[in-house]
Short mmCIF file of C-alpha atoms in Angstrom, two decimals:
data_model
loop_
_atom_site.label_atom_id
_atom_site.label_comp_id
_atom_site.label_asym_id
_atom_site.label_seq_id
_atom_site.Cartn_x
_atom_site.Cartn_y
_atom_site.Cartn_z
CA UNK A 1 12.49 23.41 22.74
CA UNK A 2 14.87 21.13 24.00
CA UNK A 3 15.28 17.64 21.92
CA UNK A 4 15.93 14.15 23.35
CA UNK A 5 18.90 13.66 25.47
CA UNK A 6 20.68 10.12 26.21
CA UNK A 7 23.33 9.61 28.65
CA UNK A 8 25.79 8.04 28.63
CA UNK A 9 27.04 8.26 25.45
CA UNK A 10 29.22 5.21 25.61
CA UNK A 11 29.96 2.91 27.83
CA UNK A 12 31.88 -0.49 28.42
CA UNK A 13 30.64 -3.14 30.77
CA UNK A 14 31.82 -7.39 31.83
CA UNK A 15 29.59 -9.98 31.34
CA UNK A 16 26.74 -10.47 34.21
CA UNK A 17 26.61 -6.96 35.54
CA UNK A 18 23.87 -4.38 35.48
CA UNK A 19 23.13 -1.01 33.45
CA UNK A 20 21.19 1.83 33.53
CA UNK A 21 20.69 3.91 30.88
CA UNK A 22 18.99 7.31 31.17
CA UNK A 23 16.65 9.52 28.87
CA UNK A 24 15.35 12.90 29.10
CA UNK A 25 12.29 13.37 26.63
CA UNK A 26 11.39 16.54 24.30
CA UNK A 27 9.94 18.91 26.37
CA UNK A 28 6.00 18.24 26.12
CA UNK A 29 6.04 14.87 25.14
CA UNK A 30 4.59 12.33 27.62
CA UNK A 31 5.40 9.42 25.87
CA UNK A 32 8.61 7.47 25.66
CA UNK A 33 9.82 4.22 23.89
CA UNK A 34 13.36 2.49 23.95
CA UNK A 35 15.13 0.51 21.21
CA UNK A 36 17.92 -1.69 20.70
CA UNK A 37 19.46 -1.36 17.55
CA UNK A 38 22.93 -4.51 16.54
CA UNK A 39 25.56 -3.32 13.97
CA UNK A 40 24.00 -3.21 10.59
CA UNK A 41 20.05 -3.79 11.61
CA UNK A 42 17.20 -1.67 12.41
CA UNK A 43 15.98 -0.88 15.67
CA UNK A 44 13.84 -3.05 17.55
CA UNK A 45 11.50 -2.49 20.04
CA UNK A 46 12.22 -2.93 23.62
CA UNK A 47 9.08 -1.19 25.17
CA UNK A 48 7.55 1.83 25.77
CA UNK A 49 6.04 4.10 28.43
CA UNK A 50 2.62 6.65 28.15
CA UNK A 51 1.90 8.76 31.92
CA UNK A 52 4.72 6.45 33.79
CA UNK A 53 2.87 3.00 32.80
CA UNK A 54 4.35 0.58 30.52
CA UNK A 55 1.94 0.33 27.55
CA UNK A 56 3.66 -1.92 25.01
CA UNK A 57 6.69 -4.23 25.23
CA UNK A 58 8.86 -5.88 22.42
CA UNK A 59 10.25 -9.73 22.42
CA UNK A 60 12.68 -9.15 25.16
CA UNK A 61 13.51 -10.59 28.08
CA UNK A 62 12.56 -9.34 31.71
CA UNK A 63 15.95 -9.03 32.47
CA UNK A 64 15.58 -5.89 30.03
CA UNK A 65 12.76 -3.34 32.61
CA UNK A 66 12.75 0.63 32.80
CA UNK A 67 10.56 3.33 34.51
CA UNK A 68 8.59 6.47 33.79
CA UNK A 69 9.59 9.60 36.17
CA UNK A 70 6.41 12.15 36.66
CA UNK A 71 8.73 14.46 34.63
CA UNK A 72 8.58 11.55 31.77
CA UNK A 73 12.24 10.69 31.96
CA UNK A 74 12.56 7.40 31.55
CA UNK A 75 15.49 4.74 32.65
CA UNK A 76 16.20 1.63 30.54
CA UNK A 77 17.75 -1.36 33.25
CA UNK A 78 19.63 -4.59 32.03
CA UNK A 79 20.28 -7.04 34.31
CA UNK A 80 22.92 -10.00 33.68
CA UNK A 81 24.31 -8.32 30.68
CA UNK A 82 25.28 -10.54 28.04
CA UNK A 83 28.01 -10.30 25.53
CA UNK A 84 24.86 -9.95 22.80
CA UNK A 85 23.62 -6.72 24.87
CA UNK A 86 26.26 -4.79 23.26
CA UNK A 87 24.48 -2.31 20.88
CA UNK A 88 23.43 1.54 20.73
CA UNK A 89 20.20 1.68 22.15
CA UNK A 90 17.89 4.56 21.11
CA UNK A 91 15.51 6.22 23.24
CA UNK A 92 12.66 8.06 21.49
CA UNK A 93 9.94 10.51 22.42
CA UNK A 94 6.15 11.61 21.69
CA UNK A 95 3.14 13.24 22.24
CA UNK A 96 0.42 11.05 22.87
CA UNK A 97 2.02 8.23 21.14
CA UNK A 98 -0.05 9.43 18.05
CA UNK A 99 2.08 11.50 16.53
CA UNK A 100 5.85 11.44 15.14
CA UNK A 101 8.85 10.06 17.73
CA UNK A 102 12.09 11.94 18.38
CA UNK A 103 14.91 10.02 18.74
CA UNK A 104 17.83 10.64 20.84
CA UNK A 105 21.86 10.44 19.89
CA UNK A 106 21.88 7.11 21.88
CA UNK A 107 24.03 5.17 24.20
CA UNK A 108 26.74 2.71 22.86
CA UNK A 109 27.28 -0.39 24.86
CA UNK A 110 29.86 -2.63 24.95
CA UNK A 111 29.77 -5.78 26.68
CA UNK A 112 33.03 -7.67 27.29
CA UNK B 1 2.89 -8.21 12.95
CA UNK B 2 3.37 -5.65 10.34
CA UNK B 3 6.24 -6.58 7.97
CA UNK B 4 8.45 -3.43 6.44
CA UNK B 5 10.68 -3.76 3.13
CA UNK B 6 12.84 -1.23 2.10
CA UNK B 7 14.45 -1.22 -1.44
CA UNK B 8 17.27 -0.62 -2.82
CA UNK B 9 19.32 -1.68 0.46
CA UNK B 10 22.10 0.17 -1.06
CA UNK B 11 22.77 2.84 -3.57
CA UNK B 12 25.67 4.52 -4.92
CA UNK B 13 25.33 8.23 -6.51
CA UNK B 14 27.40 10.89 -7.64
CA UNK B 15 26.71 14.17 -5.98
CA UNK B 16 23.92 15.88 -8.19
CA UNK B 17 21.91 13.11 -8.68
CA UNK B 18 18.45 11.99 -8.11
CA UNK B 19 17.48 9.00 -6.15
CA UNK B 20 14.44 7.39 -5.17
CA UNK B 21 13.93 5.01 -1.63
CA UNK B 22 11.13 2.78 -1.81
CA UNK B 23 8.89 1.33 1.73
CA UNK B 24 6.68 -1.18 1.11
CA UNK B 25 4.45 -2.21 4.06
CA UNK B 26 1.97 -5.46 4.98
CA UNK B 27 -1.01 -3.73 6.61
CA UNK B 28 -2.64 -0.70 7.65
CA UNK B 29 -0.34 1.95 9.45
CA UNK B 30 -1.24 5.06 11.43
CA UNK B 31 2.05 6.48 11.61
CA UNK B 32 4.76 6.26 9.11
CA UNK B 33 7.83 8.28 9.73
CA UNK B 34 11.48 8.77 7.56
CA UNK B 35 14.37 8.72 9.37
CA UNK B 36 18.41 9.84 8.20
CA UNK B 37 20.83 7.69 10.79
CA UNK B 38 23.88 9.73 10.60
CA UNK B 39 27.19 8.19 11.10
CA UNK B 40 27.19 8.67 14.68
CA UNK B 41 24.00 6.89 15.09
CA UNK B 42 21.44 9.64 15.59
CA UNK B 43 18.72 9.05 13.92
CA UNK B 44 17.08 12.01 12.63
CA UNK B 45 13.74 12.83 11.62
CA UNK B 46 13.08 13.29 8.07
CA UNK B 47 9.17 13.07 7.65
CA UNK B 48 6.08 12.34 9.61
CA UNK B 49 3.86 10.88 6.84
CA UNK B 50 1.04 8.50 7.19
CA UNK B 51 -0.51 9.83 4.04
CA UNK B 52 0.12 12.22 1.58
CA UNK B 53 3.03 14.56 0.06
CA UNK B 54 5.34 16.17 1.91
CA UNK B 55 8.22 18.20 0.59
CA UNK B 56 11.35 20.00 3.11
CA UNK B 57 13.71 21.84 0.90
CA UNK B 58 15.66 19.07 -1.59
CA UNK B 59 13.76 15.89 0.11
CA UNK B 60 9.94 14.78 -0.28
CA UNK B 61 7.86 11.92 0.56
CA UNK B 62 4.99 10.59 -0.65
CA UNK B 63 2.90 7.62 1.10
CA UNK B 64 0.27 5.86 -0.51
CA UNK B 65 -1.66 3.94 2.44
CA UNK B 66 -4.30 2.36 0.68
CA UNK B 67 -1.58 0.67 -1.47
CA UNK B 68 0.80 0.57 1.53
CA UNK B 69 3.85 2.05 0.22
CA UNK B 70 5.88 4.88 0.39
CA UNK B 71 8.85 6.66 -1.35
CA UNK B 72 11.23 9.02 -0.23
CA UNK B 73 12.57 10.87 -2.67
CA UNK B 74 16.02 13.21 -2.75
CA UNK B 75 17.08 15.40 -5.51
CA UNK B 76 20.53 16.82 -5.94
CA UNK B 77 22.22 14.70 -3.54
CA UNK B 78 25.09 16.21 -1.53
CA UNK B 79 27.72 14.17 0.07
CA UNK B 80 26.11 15.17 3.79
CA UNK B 81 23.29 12.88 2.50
CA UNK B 82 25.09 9.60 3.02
CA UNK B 83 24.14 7.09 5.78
CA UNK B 84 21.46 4.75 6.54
CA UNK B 85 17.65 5.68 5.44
CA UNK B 86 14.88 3.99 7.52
CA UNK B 87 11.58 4.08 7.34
CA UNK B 88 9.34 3.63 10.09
CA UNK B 89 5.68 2.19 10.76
CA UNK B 90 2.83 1.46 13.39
CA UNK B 91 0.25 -0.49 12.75
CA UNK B 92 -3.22 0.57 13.07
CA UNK B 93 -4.50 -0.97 16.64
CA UNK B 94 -0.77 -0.75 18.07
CA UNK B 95 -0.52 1.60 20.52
CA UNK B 96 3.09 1.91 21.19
CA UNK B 97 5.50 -0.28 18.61
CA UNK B 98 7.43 1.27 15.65
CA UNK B 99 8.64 -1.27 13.38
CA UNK B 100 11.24 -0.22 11.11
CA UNK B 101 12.75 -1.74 8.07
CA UNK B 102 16.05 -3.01 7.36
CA UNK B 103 17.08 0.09 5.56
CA UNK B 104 18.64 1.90 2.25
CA UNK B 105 22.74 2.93 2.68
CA UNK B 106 23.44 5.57 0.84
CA UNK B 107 26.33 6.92 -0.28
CA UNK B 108 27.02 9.99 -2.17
CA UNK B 109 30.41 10.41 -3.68
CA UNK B 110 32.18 13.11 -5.62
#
């Protein structure tokens, strides 16, 4: 059983261009969720996605979107980055939203 | 929405000790989950524990919903048990959001 995968790891971007990050979920989970998580806080919701819908969304701006492949990868898209983007942002899997997530290693961005 | 406190937010111990991590929580939660954050940032899964006692070798947790707390609890700390403990919560009704609380550092030293 193969866990949750992030890519990239890191990754170093200017001010006012775009991002995609990508996540591969557990194998069997249809469920995934993305976080954003500054130096020294907890995660914080950015949204999440059940069957390739978006089902719940944090206090983020639309600039921040994703999508739901029929595989139930999921991308994470920021548009206009801003220097306060930079952060490791988490991408987490379930079954059925009802039971435990699995996070992945995450994706460190820097924003210059 | 659902407020999470964690207590201490840090602790120091020498390696053999005891320790206890505290989460209180402001309303009813159907999912309550510990997570280690390594230094590399991966979180990693400790317990999935709405309710109940749960024990995994020298960790256990314990959550009491209907008095909305919930303590983690690690005996004979090694030094591979320092980082960032957070727990985890969704309210009842919320179909997708974890909320997580600001976290206990621990460090384990010699």
């Amino acid at each position: 059983e193969t866990g949750v995968t992030q890519s990239p790891t890191h990754l170093i971007k200017t001010r006012g261009q775009q991002v995609t990050l990508r996540c591969s979920s557990q194998s069997g989970h249809n469920t995934v969720s993305w976080y954003q998580q500054a130096l020294g806080q907890g995660p914080q919701f950015i949204f999440q996605y059940y069957r390739e819908e978006e089902n719940g969304r944090g206090n983020f701006p639309p600039r921040f979107s994703g999508l739901q492949f029929p595989n139930y990868s999921s991308e994470l898209n920021v548009n206009a980055l801003e220097l306060d983007d930079s952060a490791l942002y988490l991408c987490a899997s379930s079954r059925e939203s009802i039971y435990g997530y699995t996070f992945g290693s995450g994706t460190r961005l820097t924003v210059v | 929405g659902i407020q999470v406190e964690q207590s201490p937010p840090d602790l120091i111990l020498q390696e053999g000790a005891n320790s206890t991590l505290r989460c209180n929580f402001s309303d009813s939660v159907n999912n309550l989950q510990w997570f280690h954050q390594n230094p590399w940032g991966q979180l990693i899964n400790l317990f999935y524990i709405p309710s109940g006692t749960k024990q995994n070798g020298r960790l256990s947790a314990t959550t009491v919903a209907t008095e909305r707390y919930s303590l983690l609890y690690i005996s004979s700390s090694q030094t591979t048990d320092s980082g960032v403990y957070f727990c985890a919560v969704k309210g009842v009704g919320t179909a997708s959001k974890l909320t997580f609380g600001t976290g206990t550092r621990l460090q384990v030293t010699l």
